[in-house]
Amino acid sequence: MKPGIVYLIGAGPGDRGLITVRGLECLRRADVVVYDYLANPAFLDEAPATAEHHYVGKTRGRHQAPQEEINALLEAKAREGKTVARLKGGDPYVFGRGGEEALHLHRCGIPFEIVPGVTAGFAAAAYAGIPLTHRDFTTSLALVTGHEDPDKKMSSLDWSKLATGVGTLVFYMGMANLPLIVRELMAHGRPASTPVAVVRWATTPRQQTLTGTLADIVVQVRETGLKPPAVIIVGEVIRLREELQWFENRPLFGRRIVVTRTAEQAGDFNRLLEEQGALPIGCPVIEIVPPQNWQEVDAAIAGLSSTDYLVLTSANGVDIFFGRLRQLGLDLRALAGVKVVAVGPKTAAAMEVFGLLPDLVPAEYRAEAVVELLQQEGVAGKRIFYPRAEKARDVLPRELAAAGAEVVAPVAYRTLAPAGAGETVRHLLQAKEVDAVTFTSSSTVENFLALLGPDAVELLQDVTIVSIGPLTSATARRHGLNVQVEPPDYTLEGMVAALITYYHPS
Ligand code: SAH
């Protein structure tokens, strides 16, 4: 069999945005993904759902898989004709043994491609506000291994040249040997006053930066207990950090925020939070499932030609409606004479994905506003199709019927709590490692509390409770939660803005 190909892909330092376009392209066509602990596990979701995953990194108590084993795995999978994505933290050719893997493949005659990545030293410097070169401070840069293994001697390094011959030094894997690195640099002529920065988990919301000088950095690291993975940057350029830091200044930097939306819907919200520096913790408390049977929905769809309005009040509703339409062998033309109402911009955006532009969107995004809007239209004698969630309030059908409309409102989807989702968050809450919990609907409140169990309210006592709007807040309060943050406009963007104001009252 003709062998497949192995892509040695630099996955960057951690932030999901810092993989290259080429890296993602290769990952998306992979049959096999081989990764280690420095590559962001979120990238696994980019590979096809059918792809095999092989973890070869080190975990607590277990060393990294031996290099020969990794080489053999890459070779074996490629020999099966498969496309292999070998994800490596940072850049594959910078202290990543990418060279060894590529040589092995070359010697076996297996095609490979190297996709460079953003190496940790570059990323750490950028995200800590340290230009690695600046013509006023330095014109040269060295990337140096600090051999995390304290048994190994660092004798291969020419300390006298490094100490005085290079402006900026970046040490990888150097935390265990920091005392030795500092001592050698000073012994070989680097002034004790030279600035040093240690950057841990660079580019992630867990980033920590410690600055000092060759004289005091060891004591500082000891006192703060800073651990690997971290890069150590040595040089005058570190002085620029005071003015140039930006990442750690973000308004929600490092805040750990639980997102209770469905896995499919959490993406947008996670991104908004991440852009402000927060660490979203996914706890999908809702799973969308079809109705017990489709009879009523199908009958309503069959009657679309004599229907005047279609009302959709959530992105889920939109997806379910179009999914069913498609299953029935129908498309957009089934809606030819129907006026379409979306409850708000997110629902409208979900429609646009299917090529449908809503005719009406109320100014305020709630059922009452939809009713008002339709009352203004004059709906007496009109037929309105409202595919709804099982637990939806009955304001819409009731009020519209009262206005003289014929309302067809079958249950189109149900929301269930997925089993087991609460465990991780429960542990984080117990360990006081959560800053805020966000709720975007009453059912997220109810399902989340149910997932956590009887002591839920107690567990949430010291946590900031964020709700999307008054109805969700009312549900939360009814269950004994103290809602501290609620945006004026009932949107995800509003929630993020309200959180920022909450943490930074001006
Ligand atoms: N090929 C990788 C380096 C692997 S060696 C790259 O190009 O970045 C592992 C070392 O990289 C760690 O000991 C640490 O020094 C550094 N490192 C990797 N990711 C890091 C991160 N997010 N923050 C700080 N240091 C990191």
GROMACS .gro file of N, CA and C and ligand atoms in nm, residues 13 38 89-92 94-96 118-121 148 171-174 199-202 229-231, ligand 1:
model
  101
   13PRO      N    1   0.151   2.798   2.122
   13PRO     CA    2   0.180   2.792   2.264
   13PRO      C    3   0.060   2.761   2.353
   38LEU      N    4   0.144   1.981   2.566
   38LEU     CA    5   0.155   2.125   2.543
   38LEU      C    6   0.065   2.175   2.430
   89GLY      N    7   0.346   2.113   2.054
   89GLY     CA    8   0.337   2.246   2.113
   89GLY      C    9   0.436   2.341   2.047
   90GLY      N   10   0.399   2.466   2.033
   90GLY     CA   11   0.489   2.567   1.977
   90GLY      C   12   0.527   2.538   1.834
   91ASP      N   13   0.655   2.536   1.805
   91ASP     CA   14   0.706   2.505   1.672
   91ASP      C   15   0.770   2.366   1.676
   92PRO      N   16   0.746   2.284   1.572
   92PRO     CA   17   0.798   2.146   1.578
   92PRO      C   18   0.951   2.138   1.577
   94VAL      N   19   1.161   2.361   1.720
   94VAL     CA   20   1.228   2.431   1.829
   94VAL      C   21   1.213   2.347   1.956
   95PHE      N   22   1.317   2.283   1.998
   95PHE     CA   23   1.317   2.199   2.117
   95PHE      C   24   1.197   2.105   2.122
   96GLY      N   25   1.154   2.056   2.007
   96GLY     CA   26   1.034   1.973   2.007
   96GLY      C   27   1.061   1.834   1.954
  118VAL      N   28   0.395   2.895   1.623
  118VAL     CA   29   0.444   3.005   1.706
  118VAL      C   30   0.511   2.944   1.828
  119THR      N   31   0.641   2.961   1.837
  119THR     CA   32   0.714   2.898   1.945
  119THR      C   33   0.689   2.970   2.079
  120ALA      N   34   0.698   2.894   2.188
  120ALA     CA   35   0.662   2.947   2.320
  120ALA      C   36   0.738   3.075   2.356
  121GLY      N   37   0.865   3.081   2.321
  121GLY     CA   38   0.944   3.199   2.356
  121GLY      C   39   0.891   3.324   2.289
  148GLU      N   40   1.526   2.064   3.161
  148GLU     CA   41   1.448   2.054   3.283
  148GLU      C   42   1.498   1.940   3.372
  171PHE      N   43   1.525   3.100   2.764
  171PHE     CA   44   1.549   2.961   2.806
  171PHE      C   45   1.418   2.884   2.807
  172TYR      N   46   1.420   2.767   2.741
  172TYR     CA   47   1.308   2.673   2.745
  172TYR      C   48   1.345   2.564   2.846
  173MET      N   49   1.245   2.503   2.905
  173MET     CA   50   1.266   2.389   2.997
  173MET      C   51   1.368   2.423   3.105
  174GLY      N   52   1.367   2.545   3.152
  174GLY     CA   53   1.475   2.587   3.239
  174GLY      C   54   1.440   2.603   3.386
  199VAL      N   55   0.774   3.354   3.234
  199VAL     CA   56   0.636   3.356   3.188
  199VAL      C   57   0.582   3.213   3.183
  200ARG      N   58   0.480   3.189   3.261
  200ARG     CA   59   0.423   3.054   3.271
  200ARG      C   60   0.292   3.047   3.193
  201TRP      N   61   0.264   2.933   3.133
  201TRP     CA   62   0.139   2.909   3.056
  201TRP      C   63   0.105   3.029   2.968
  202ALA      N   64   0.205   3.075   2.896
  202ALA     CA   65   0.188   3.193   2.812
  202ALA      C   66   0.071   3.180   2.716
  229PRO      N   67   0.499   2.469   3.295
  229PRO     CA   68   0.588   2.513   3.187
  229PRO      C   69   0.603   2.665   3.186
  230ALA      N   70   0.728   2.706   3.173
  230ALA     CA   71   0.753   2.850   3.168
  230ALA      C   72   0.877   2.874   3.085
  231VAL      N   73   0.885   2.992   3.023
  231VAL     CA   74   1.009   3.032   2.959
  231VAL      C   75   1.072   3.142   3.045
  507SAH     N1   76   0.838   2.309   2.061
  507SAH     C1   77   0.800   2.391   2.171
  507SAH     C2   78   0.894   2.376   2.290
  507SAH     C3   79   0.885   2.244   2.357
  507SAH     S1   80   0.994   2.232   2.491
  507SAH     C4   81   0.793   2.537   2.127
  507SAH     O1   82   0.837   2.569   2.017
  507SAH     O2   83   0.741   2.618   2.202
  507SAH     C5   84   0.889   2.261   2.627
  507SAH     C6   85   0.915   2.396   2.688
  507SAH     O3   86   0.851   2.498   2.612
  507SAH     C7   87   0.861   2.414   2.827
  507SAH     O4   88   0.948   2.360   2.924
  507SAH     C8   89   0.854   2.564   2.838
  507SAH     O5   90   0.981   2.619   2.862
  507SAH     C9   91   0.814   2.602   2.697
  507SAH     N2   92   0.670   2.623   2.681
  507SAH    C10   93   0.585   2.557   2.600
  507SAH     N3   94   0.462   2.610   2.604
  507SAH    C11   95   0.468   2.712   2.692
  507SAH    C12   96   0.375   2.808   2.738
  507SAH     N4   97   0.248   2.810   2.698
  507SAH     N5   98   0.418   2.901   2.826
  507SAH    C13   99   0.545   2.903   2.868
  507SAH     N6  100   0.637   2.815   2.829
  507SAH    C14  101   0.600   2.721   2.741
   0.00000   0.00000   0.00000
